[in-house]
Structure formats: C-alpha cells, structure tokens
XYZ file of C-alpha atoms in Angstrom:
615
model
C 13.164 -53.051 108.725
C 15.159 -50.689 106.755
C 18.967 -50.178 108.045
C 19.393 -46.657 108.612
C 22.760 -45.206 107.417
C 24.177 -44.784 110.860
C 23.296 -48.346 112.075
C 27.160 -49.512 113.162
C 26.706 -46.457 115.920
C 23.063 -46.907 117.188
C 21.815 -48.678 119.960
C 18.244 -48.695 118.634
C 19.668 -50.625 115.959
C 21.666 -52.849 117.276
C 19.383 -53.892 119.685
C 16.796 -54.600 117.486
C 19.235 -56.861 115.279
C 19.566 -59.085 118.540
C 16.544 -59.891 119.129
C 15.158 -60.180 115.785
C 18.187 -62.645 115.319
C 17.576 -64.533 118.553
C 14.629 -63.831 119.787
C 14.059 -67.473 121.793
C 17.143 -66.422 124.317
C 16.389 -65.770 127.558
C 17.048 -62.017 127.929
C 16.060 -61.117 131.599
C 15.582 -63.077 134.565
C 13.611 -61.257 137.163
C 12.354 -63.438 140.660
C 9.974 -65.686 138.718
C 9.779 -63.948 135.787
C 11.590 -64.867 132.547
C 11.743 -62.930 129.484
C 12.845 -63.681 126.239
C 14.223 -61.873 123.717
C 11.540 -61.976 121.555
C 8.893 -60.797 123.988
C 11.245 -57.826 125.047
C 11.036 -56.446 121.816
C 7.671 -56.534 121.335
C 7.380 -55.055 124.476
C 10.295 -52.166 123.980
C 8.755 -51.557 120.284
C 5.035 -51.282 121.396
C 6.195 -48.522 124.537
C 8.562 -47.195 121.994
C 5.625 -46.245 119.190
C 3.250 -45.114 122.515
C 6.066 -42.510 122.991
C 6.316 -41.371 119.017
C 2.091 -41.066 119.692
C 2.567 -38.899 122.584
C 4.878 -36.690 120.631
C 8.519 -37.975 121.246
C 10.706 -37.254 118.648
C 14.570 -37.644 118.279
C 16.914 -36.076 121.357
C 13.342 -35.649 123.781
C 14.240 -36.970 126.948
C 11.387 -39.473 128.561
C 11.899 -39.529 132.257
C 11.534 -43.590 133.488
C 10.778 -43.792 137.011
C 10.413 -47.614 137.819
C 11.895 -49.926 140.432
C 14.453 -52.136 139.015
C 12.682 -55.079 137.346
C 12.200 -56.393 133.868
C 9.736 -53.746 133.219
C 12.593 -51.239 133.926
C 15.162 -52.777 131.523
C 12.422 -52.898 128.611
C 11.571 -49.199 129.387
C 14.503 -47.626 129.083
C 15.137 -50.225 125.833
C 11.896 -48.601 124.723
C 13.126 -45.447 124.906
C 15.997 -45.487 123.066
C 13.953 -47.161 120.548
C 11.649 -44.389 120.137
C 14.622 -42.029 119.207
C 14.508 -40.357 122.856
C 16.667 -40.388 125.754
C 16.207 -41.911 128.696
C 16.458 -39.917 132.268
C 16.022 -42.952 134.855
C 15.138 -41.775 137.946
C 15.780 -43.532 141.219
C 12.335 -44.174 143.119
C 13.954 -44.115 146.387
C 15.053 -40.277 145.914
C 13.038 -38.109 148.092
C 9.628 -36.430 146.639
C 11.646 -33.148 146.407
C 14.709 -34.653 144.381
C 12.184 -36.380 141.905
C 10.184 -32.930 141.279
C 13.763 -31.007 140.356
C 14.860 -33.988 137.960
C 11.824 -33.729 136.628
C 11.308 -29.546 136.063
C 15.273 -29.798 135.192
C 15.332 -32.428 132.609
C 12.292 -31.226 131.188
C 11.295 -34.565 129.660
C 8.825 -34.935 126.871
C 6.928 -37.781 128.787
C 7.226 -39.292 132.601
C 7.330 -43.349 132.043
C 6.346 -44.839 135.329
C 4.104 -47.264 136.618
C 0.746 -47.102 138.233
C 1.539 -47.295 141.550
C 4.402 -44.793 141.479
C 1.884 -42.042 139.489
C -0.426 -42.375 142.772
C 2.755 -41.000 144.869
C 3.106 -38.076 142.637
C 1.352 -34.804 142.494
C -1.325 -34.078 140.003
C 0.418 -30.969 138.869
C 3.910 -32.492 137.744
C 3.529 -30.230 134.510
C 4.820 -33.315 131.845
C 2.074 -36.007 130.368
C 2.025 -40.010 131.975
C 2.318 -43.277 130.597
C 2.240 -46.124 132.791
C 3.772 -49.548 131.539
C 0.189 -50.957 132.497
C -1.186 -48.638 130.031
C 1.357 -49.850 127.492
C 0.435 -53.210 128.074
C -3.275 -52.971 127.071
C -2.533 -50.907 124.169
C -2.172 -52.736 121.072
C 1.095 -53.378 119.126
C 1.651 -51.306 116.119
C 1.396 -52.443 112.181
C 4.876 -51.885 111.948
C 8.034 -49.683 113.305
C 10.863 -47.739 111.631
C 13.784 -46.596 113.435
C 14.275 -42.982 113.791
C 16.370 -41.097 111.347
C 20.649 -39.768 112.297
C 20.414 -40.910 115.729
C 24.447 -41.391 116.110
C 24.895 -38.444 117.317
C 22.008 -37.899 119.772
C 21.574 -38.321 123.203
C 20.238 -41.684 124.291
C 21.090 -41.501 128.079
C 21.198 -38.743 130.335
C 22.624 -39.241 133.733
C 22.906 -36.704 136.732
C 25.363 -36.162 139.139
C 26.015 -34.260 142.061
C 26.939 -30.246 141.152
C 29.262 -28.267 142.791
C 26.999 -25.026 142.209
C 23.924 -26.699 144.544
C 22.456 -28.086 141.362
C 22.944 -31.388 139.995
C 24.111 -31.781 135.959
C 22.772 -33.931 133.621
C 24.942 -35.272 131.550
C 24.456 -36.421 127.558
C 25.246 -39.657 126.689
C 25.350 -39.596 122.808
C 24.070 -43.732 120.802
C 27.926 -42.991 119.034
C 30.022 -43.107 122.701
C 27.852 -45.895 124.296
C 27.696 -48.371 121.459
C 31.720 -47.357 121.387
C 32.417 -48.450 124.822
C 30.105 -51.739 124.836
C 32.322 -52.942 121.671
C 35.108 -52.357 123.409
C 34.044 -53.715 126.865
C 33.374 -56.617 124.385
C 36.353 -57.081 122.474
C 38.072 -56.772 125.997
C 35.839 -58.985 128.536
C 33.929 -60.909 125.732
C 30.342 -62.337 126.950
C 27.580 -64.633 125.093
C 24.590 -66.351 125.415
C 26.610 -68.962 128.061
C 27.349 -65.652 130.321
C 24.791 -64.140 132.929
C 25.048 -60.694 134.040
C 23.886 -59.041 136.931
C 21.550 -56.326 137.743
C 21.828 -54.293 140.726
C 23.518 -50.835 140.000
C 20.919 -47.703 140.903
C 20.326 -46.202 137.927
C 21.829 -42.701 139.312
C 24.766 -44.514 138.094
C 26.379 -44.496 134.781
C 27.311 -47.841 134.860
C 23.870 -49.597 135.311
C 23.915 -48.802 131.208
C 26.495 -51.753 131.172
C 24.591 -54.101 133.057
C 21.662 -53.609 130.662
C 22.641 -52.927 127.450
C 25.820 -54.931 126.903
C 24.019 -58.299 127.875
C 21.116 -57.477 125.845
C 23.273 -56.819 122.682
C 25.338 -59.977 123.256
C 22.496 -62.619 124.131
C 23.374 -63.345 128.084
C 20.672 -62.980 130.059
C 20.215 -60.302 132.243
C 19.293 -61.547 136.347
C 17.857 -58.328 138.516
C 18.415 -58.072 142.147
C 15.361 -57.035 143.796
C 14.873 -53.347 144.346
C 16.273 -51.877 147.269
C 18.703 -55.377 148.125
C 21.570 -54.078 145.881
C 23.752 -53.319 149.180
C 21.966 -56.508 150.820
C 25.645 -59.098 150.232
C 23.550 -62.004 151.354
C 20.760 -61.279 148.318
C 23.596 -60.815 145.993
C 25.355 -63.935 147.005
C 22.206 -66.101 146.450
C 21.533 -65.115 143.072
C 24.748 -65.111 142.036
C 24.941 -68.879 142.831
C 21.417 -69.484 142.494
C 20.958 -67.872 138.879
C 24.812 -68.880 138.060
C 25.808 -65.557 137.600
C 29.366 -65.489 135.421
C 29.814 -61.334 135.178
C 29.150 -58.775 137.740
C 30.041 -54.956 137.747
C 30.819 -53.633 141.674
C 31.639 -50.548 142.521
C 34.716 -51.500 144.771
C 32.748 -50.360 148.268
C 30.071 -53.265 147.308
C 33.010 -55.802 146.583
C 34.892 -54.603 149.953
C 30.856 -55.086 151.671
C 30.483 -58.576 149.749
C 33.831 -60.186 150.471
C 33.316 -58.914 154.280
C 30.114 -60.636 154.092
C 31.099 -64.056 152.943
C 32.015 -66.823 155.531
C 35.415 -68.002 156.549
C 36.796 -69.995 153.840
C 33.294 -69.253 151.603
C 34.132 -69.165 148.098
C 32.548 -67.579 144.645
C 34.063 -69.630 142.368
C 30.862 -69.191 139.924
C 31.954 -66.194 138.480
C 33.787 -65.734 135.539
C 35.150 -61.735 135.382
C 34.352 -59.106 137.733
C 34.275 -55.520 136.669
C 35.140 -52.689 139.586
C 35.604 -49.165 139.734
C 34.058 -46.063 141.152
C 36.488 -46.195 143.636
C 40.507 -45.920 144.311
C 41.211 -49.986 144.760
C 43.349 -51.174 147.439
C 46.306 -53.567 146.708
C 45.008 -55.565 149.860
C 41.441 -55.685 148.413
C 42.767 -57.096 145.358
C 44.465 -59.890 147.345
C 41.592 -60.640 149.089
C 39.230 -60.735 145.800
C 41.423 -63.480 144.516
C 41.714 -65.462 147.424
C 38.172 -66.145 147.886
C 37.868 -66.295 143.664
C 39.499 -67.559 140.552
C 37.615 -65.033 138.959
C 39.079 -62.337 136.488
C 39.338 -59.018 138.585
C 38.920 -55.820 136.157
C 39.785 -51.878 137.255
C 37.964 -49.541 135.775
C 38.240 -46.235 135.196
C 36.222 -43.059 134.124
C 33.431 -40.150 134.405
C 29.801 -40.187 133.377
C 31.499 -37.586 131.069
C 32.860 -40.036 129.080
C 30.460 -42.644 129.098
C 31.062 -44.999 131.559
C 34.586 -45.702 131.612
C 37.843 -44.780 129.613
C 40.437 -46.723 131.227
C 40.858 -50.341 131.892
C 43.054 -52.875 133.782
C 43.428 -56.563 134.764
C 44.513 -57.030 138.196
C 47.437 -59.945 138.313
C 47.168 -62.527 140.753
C 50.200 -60.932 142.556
C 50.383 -61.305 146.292
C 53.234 -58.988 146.065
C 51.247 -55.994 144.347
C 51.565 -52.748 145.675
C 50.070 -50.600 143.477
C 46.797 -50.585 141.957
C 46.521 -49.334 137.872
C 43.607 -47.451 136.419
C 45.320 -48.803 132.813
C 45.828 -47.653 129.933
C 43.314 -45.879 127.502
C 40.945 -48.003 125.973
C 39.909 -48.081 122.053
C 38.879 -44.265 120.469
C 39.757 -42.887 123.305
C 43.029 -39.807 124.204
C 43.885 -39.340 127.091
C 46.270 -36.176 127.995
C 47.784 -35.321 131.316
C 48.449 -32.059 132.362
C 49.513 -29.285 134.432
C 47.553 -26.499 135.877
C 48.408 -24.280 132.994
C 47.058 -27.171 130.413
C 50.338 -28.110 129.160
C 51.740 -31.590 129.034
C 53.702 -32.804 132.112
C 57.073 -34.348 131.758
C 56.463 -38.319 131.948
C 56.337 -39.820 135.207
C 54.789 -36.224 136.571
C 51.222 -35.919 138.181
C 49.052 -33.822 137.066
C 45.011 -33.749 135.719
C 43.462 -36.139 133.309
C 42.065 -34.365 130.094
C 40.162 -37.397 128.386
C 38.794 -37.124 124.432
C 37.361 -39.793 122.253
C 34.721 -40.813 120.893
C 32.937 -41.449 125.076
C 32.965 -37.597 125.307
C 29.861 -36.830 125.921
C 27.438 -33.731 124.103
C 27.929 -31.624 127.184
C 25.230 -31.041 130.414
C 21.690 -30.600 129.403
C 20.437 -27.427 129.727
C 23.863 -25.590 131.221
C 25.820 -24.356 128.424
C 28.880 -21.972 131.046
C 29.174 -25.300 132.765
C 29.695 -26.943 129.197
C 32.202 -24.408 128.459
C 34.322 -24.748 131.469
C 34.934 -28.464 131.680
C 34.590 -29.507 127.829
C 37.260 -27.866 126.449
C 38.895 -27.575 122.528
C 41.668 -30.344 122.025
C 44.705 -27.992 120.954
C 47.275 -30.748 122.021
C 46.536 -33.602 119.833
C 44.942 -31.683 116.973
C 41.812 -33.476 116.280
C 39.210 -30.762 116.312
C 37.428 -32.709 118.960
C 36.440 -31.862 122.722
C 38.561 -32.595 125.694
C 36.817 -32.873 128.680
C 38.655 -31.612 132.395
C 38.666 -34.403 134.828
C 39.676 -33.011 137.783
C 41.529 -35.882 138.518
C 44.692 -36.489 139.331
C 46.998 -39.384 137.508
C 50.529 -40.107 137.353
C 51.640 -42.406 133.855
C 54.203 -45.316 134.412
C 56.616 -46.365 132.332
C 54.484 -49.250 131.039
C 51.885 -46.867 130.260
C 49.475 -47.336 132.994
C 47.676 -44.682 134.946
C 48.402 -44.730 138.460
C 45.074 -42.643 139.892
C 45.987 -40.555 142.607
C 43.099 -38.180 143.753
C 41.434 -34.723 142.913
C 42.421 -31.675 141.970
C 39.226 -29.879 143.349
C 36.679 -30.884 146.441
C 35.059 -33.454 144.866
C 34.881 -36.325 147.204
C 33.938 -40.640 145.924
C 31.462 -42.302 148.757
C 30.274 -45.605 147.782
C 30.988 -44.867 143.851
C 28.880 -42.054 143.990
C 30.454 -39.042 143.049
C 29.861 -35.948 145.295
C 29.963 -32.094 145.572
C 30.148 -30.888 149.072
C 28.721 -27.497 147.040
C 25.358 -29.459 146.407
C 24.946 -30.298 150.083
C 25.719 -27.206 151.235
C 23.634 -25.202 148.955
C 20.427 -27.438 150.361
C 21.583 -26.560 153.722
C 21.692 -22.796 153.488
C 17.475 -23.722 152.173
C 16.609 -24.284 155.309
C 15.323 -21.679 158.306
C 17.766 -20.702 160.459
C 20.682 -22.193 158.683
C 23.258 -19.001 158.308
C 26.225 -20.923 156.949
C 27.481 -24.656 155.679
C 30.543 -26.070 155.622
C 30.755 -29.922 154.013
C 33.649 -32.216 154.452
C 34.505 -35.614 154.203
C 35.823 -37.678 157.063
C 37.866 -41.008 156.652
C 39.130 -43.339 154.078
C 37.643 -46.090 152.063
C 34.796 -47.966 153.055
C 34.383 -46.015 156.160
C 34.106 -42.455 154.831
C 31.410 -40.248 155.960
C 30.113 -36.521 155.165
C 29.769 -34.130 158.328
C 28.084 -30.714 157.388
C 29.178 -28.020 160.212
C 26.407 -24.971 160.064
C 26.301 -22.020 162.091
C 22.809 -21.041 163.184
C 20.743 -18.077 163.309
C 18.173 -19.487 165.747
C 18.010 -20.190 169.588
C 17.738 -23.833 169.043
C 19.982 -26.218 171.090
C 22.822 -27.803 169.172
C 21.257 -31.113 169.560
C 17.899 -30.058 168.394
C 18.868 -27.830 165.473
C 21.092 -30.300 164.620
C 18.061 -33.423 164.135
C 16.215 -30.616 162.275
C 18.427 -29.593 159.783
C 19.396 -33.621 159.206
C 15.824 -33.984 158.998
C 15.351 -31.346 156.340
C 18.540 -32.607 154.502
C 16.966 -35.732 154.223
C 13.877 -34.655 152.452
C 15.178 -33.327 149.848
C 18.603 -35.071 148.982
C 19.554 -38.498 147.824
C 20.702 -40.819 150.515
C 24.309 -40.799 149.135
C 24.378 -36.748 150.084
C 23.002 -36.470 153.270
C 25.381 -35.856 156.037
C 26.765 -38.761 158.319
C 26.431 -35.865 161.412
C 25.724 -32.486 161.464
C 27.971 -29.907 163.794
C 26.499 -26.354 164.723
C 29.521 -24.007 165.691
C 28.994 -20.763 167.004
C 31.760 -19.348 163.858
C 33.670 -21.158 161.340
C 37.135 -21.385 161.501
C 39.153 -19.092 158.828
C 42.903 -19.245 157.281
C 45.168 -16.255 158.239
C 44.077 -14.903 154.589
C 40.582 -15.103 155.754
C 39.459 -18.084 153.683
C 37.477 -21.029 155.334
C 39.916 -23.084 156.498
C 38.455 -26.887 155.028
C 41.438 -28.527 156.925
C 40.474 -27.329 159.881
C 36.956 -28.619 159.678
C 38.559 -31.985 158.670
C 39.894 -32.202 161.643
C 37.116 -31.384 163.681
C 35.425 -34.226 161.476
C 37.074 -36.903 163.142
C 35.208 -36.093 166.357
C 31.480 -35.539 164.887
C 28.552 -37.940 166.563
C 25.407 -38.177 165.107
C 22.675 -36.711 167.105
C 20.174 -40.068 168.774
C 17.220 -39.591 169.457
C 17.993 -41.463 173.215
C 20.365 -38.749 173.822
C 19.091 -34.918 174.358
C 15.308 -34.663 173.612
C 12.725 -33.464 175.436
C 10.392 -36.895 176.705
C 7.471 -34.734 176.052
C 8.414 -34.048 172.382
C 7.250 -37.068 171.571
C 4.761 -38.665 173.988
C 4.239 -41.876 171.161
C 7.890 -43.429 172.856
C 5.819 -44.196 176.261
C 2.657 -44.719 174.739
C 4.550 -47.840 172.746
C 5.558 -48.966 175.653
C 9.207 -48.737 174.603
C 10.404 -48.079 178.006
C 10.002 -51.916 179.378
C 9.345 -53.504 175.652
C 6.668 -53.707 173.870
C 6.402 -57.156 174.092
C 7.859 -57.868 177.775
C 11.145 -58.273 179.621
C 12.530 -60.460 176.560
C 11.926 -57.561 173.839
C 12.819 -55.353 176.119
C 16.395 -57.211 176.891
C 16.997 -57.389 172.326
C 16.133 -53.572 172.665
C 18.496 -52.793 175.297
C 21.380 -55.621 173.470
C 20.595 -53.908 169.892
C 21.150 -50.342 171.867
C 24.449 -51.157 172.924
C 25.698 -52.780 169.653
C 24.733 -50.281 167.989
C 26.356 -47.780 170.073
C 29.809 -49.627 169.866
C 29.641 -50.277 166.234
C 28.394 -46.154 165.386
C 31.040 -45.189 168.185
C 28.528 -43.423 169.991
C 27.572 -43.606 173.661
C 23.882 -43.832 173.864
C 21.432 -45.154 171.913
C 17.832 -44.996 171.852
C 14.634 -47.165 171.029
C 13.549 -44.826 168.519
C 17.035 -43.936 167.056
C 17.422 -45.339 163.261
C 20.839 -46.813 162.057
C 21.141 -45.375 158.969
C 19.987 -41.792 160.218
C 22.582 -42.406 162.806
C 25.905 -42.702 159.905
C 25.217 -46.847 160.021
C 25.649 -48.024 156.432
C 25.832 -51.124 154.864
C 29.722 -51.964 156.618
C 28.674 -51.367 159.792
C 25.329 -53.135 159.584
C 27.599 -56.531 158.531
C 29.525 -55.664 161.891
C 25.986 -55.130 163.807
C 24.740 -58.810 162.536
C 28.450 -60.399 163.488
C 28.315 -58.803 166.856
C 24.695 -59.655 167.486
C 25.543 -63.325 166.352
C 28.840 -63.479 168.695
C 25.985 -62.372 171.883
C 23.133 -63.971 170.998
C 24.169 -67.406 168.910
C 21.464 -66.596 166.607
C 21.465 -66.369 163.025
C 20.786 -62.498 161.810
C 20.335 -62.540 158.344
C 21.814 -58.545 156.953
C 18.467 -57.948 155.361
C 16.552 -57.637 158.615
C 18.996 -53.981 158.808
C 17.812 -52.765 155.776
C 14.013 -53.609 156.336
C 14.432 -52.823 160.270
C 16.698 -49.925 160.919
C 15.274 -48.460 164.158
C 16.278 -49.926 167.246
C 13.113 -51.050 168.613
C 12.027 -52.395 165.583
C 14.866 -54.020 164.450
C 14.937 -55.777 167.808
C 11.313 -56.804 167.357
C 11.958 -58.533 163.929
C 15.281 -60.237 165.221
C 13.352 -61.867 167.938
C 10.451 -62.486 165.493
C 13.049 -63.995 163.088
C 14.707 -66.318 166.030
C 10.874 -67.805 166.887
C-alpha cells in the first residue's frame, strides 16, 4: 500500500497500519461474535471499495444506519476508508427524524442493513447498500487510500439547533486523529485493555469508543442495542468481558453507581472517562469508593471534536470543586467577555476554544458557520475560534472551573439541547398557537416541560396527550417533553418579553398527562376488551397491576396511574425506573431485574412480565 503524504493525520491510514500489523488481535467482541483484526479489514476494505463503485468520492457523506454491533463498528471503519464521511444515524429515532437526517445530510449512499431498508420508504431519494449485500460481493484485487484526506470530513455528527433544525457538524481525519493521540499519550491503552461500547452514536464521543481501541489493538466489547442505560447489562459485561476502560457520560455513572449493591464493587476497571455533564464533588466521592479506578473529567463540544479539556479527579474526600482542566495538546483556549475581549484572571466569562479539534464548520449552513466559528484575533494564529457559549472561570493552577451557559442551551443525560428545536416541532402541529420550552431540575433528575397555548377547543388533558403524541413522532427521545402545560396566555416581563423564569417556576408543578386520569372510557374501548379492569390473567395480575400503579405513581409524583399509562411517556427515565425495581423489591421480595422497564414500560404489561419473571 502506498503511504500517502498526509498519513501521520489520517484515520484511513492509520487504521489500516493496525491491522495490517496485527491482524490476529481480537478487535471486537460482540455477544458471541469475535472479530479479529484481520477479518475487520477485509471487511471495512471490501464495503469501503462497494462505496468508491457506487460513486463515493472524498468529503461524500454515506449515511450508516445500523444497530450497534460489530457490523456497525466495521461500517463506519469502512467509510472512512473509502475517503467519505460517516453520518451514523440512530435506529431508534423516529421515521420522521431519520427522513430529515437523511434529505439534510444529503449523503452519497444510505449504509444499512436488510432489515432496516424494509422499514424505510421506497422513495428515500439516495441509493442502498446493505452490509448483506457487501458480504456476498467479492473482495477487490487491491485498494489505495484516497488522496489529501487530512483535511476532510470523516465524521459528521448532529446536534440539537436552536433555529428548529438540527446542525451537522464536520469532523475533519486532522482533529480526530489529534485528539485520539492525545487521549493516548494521556490515558494510554493496548492490546491488554478492553473498551466498551455503548454510547448512541448521536453522540460525539461513541468516535472514542471505536476508533481509539481499534488504532491501539484493545478489543472493542458492544453492549447490546438499546441496553446502554440498562446498569445491570453494563455491569455484566464489564465483569464478564473484563472490561478495563469505559467512557460515561456522568448521568450513566450517577444511574450505574445507584444501581450497584451495597458494598458491590467494580474493581475491574482500570480508568473511567466522564463528561457531558457538570460533575458533582459528591459523585466523585462516591465513584471512588465503590472503585480504585482512575476517574477522568472531560470536557468539550462536538465542535471541537470530542473533547478539549481534561482532568484527573484526586481521591480527595475533602474536594469541593470539580475541574474541567486544563487545555489539552494543539489546542487554545481563550476566555472572554461579552464584548470578546480577555477577562482579567480569575473572572468568568465564555470559552472561545481553537486548535487543531476545530471542526470545518456545519454542513450545509454557512450564517450559522459564521456566527459561532469566528477569526482568532487574540492569539494571532490565522486559525478559527469557535464560541462556546459556555461559561468558565480559570484558577490559579490553571484549571477551568465550568460554570454554565451563556445562552438557553440546556445538558439532559449528555445530550445537548435547544429548547428552540422543540419548540419549533411544536408550533408543526394543528392547533398549537405558541411554545414555550424549559428545563426543570438539577442533575440526574432534570426534565423538559413544553407550555403551549392552543387554538383548539380541546381539553387541557386531551390536547395535551396529542401534542406529546405528535412530539414524539417526530423527535428523538432525548427532546421530547417530560409534560406538556396548555395555558390560556403566556406570561410576559414588564418589557413585554416572555418571561422564561416565570415558566420555570411553573415547571416545578407540571404532571404528565396518564392515560388513567381524564379520558373518555369510550376513546378506547381495547382497555375493557383486555380485560384490564380485573387483570388479564385474574385477581393475582390484577393485584401486580394495581401494586405497579401505585409505585409508579409515587416514584413519577403523580396521583393516578393507569393500566395503559407507559413510564417513559409518563417523564420515568432510567433513575426512576432503578427506584421503581427497589420499591417493587422492598413490597414484593422478588427479584426485578431493571431490564424488564425498558422491555415493559406500560403498566399492565410490565406487571404481566414481572409476574411472568417471578414464575
């Protein structure tokens, strides 16, 4: 294979140096399925000249739209390969979600698999390959990297936009192989290391759970698709596969320490990577008494590929304040005030980041571009600074303390989100005049509530379960509202602005709408015809339905609860589902394993496969 001039900042490259070095290392470990190196780039490099046939040529973005698995990890290897980038989309987004990704990224080529291309429509307007058609097709004579890749796009991830319309941003081979070698040089792995696999691929950092153990031989162990919030799953193969490195956002570390027994250690790990999310002091202490694991803050955008800012936590019992660090290798970081000057040290203000991780800008939306990648004219170095909109103070020692936004932009579970994007989909649907987003709480129990005013008749309760409904069809899990409030006006500021605090407040008092709760009985004659009234299965069902009910209620904080209500529609999440199994356990004395909540989530059904389980 010929070494291209720009091999030291390639991933193609690099990746192919791995395995052609090593290719009898286990590189993924997937349920029963084990792949080695070798056989991954045979795989990646026969997809990769399928894609070149079909026309992809450097900077094309190839839409992948695969559950996590091993098939996933080579695809999106495969792509990069071929000189394209990669635009993973999550197959649990609604049908709606999946068709704008895929008009807005405008991809060369939709990578799925067979069984995911039956779910689509005919008319998606972009050519299919499925990785069963790669399979059959034959592997070619031979395969030359593409030419002045560097500075390319390999990635392109999308996040929430404040405008109603998510951004995708570009991920260039130059800032990604940049952060792995310095994620590297700072948290060093090998062939001895495992890594695990569980970040949705909406997030920026999945890219370090695939690429950074494939370029440094440790294999790569998947958590099954649609388990990465499922602690108990993640517990098992982490012991099970002896998994030594794991990236958590820090809502998933708060979920898996909650999780674990009394006195239950996870002493197999070696470093633990967190982020996404401001980290509590206590949360810290916590982490390291159940671990003599390494506990690493990260900070940093999609933006900037991944993350820019790094710190160890000490094993302090005494801390009080958690760092975001210092800057990592090629990267600047400036902080200043609303005018874009400096602030005196020891002053807040926003986080301007440059470097090398700065990414080419958002696909396709060059005033967006413009507005939050900005010339450097404070350090001089003719490069890009991009706006962070968040807010930092710098201590003494040089550390970032992070202290919030600058802007609306809220942090749920890692995921970053514009109340803008929510209620742009809201004013989409009939009878919807006006929306109003906020966030309610802190940490792990934060929630959205959307407040709408209505033009239609419809009773609050009923317009309300409509325009959830609605909001659920065509946005991401992560964006659709905890509860929805119509109000006959919105509340305004004496200048005549909407007054967000005032909403905030009224937050703290939202309750889902239930489905037990204030609906007509006719609406839905299926309830009686189940038999849901007495139990479908007799007094003993109809006693769990009745038990789950009531947990339910006291755990969501709401006062009634139906058979045909659904925990997750209802603002349950993956916190309050550990607190549904503990209370359930404390009634019943049986064991409730978590995964039952995710598989289960409606009442009657969840109380159906608890008693099912306990047989």
């Amino acid at each position: 294979m010929e070494t291209p001039p720009d091999a030291e900042h390639r991933l193609d490259t690099a990746l192919l140096a791995r395995w052609e070095a090593h290719p009898e290392r286990v590189a993924v470990l997937d349920g029963d399925e084990t792949v080695l190196a070798g056989e991954v780039r045979d795989r990646a490099v026969r997809i990769a000249a399928l894609l070149r046939d079909r026309g992809v040529r450097p900077g094309d973005r190839v839409a992948v739209l695969l559950e996590r698995s091993a098939d996933f990890v080579i695809a999106v290897a495969a792509v990069v390969l071929a000189g394209g980038a990669h635009v993973a989309i999550d197959t649990g987004n609604p049908a709606e979600r999946v068709d704008f990704l895929l008009r807005d990224c405008a991809p060369r080529l939709l990578l799925t698999s067979a069984a995911l291309r039956a779910g689509l429509p005919e008319d998606l307007g972009t050519q299919v390959l499925t990785v069963q058609e790669c399979a059959d097709a034959d592997g070619p004579a031979g395969f030359r990297p593409a030419d002045a890749l560097a500075d390319r796009p390999a990635v392109v991830i999308y996040t929430s936009g404040s405008t109603g319309r998510p951004k995708g941003s570009l991920l260039s081979h130059r800032g990604i192989t940049a952060r792995l070698r310095s994620l590297q040089n700072s948290h060093p792995i090998d062939e001895n290391d495992r890594v695990l696999h569980h970040t949705a691929c909406t997030f920026d950092m999945f890219l370090v759970e695939v690429y950074w153990p494939l370029l440094h031989g440790a294999p790569i162990v998947v958590a099954a698709p649609g388990r990465q919030r499922d602690p108990a799953h993640l517990a098992r193969l982490i012991r099970d596969r002896e998994v030594t490195t794991v990236w958590w956002v820090v809502s998933l570390l708060e979920l898996f320490l909650l999780a674990l027994a009394p006195g239950e250690r996870v002493d197999g790990l070696r470093q633990v990577l967190t982020g996404g999310e401001a980290l509590a002091p206590e949360l810290v202490r916590r982490f390291h008494e159940r671990s003599g694991a390494t506990l690493s803050n990260l900070y940093g955008p999609s933006e900037c590929t991944m993350y820019c800012t790094a710190w160890v936590c000490p094993r302090d019992s005494g801390l009080r304040t958690v760092m975001i660090g210092p800057a990592i290798e090629d990267t600047v970081l400036w902080i200043v005030d609303e005018h874009g000057r400096p602030v005196p040290e020891g002053q807040p203000g926003e986080l301007y980041i440059g470097g090398v991780g700065v990414s080419l800008g958002y696909h396709d939306r060059p005033e967006l571009t413009a507005e939050r990648f900005v010339a450097d004219t404070l350090g001089g170095t003719g490069g890009r600074l991009y706006r962070s909109g968040d807010l930092v103070r710098a201590h003494p020692s040089g550390e970032l303390e992070y202290l919030g936004r600058v802007d609306r932009q809220v942090k749920i579970r890692g995921f970053r989100i514009e109340p803008g994007e929510i209620e742009g989909t809201a004013l989409r649907v009939p009878g919807v005049r006006q929306a109003a987003v906020v966030a309610d709480g802190t940490g792990s129990a934060t929630r959205l509530v959307c407040f709408v005013v209505l033009d239609t008749g419809d009773g609050p309760a009923r317009a309300a379960e409509r325009i959830r409904t609605e909001l659920a069809a065509r946005l991401p899990a992560h964006l659709v509202p905890a509860a929805i409030v119509p109000l006959e006006r919105f509340p305004l500021t004496p200048n005549g602005k909407l007054d967000h605090g005032r909403l905030t407040a009224l937050a703290a008092d939202a309750v889902p709408v239930t489905a037990g709760t204030d609906r007509d009985p006719a609406a839905d004659p299926a309830a009686d015809a189940a038999g849901h009234e007495e139990g479908a299965d007799g007094p003993a069902a109809a006693g769990m339905e009745a038990l789950v009910a009531e947990v339910w209620g006291k755990v969501l904080g709401i006062p009634a609860v139906g058979p045909l209500d659904d925990f997750y529609a209802l603002g349950g999440d993956s916190f309050r589902a550990v607190r549904v199994v503990r209370e359930l356990e404390e009634r019943t004395g049986l064991q409730v394993p978590m995964y039952l909540v995710l598989e289960a989530s409606g009442v009657a059904e969840f109380a159906e496969a608890v008693t099912e389980y306990a047989k």
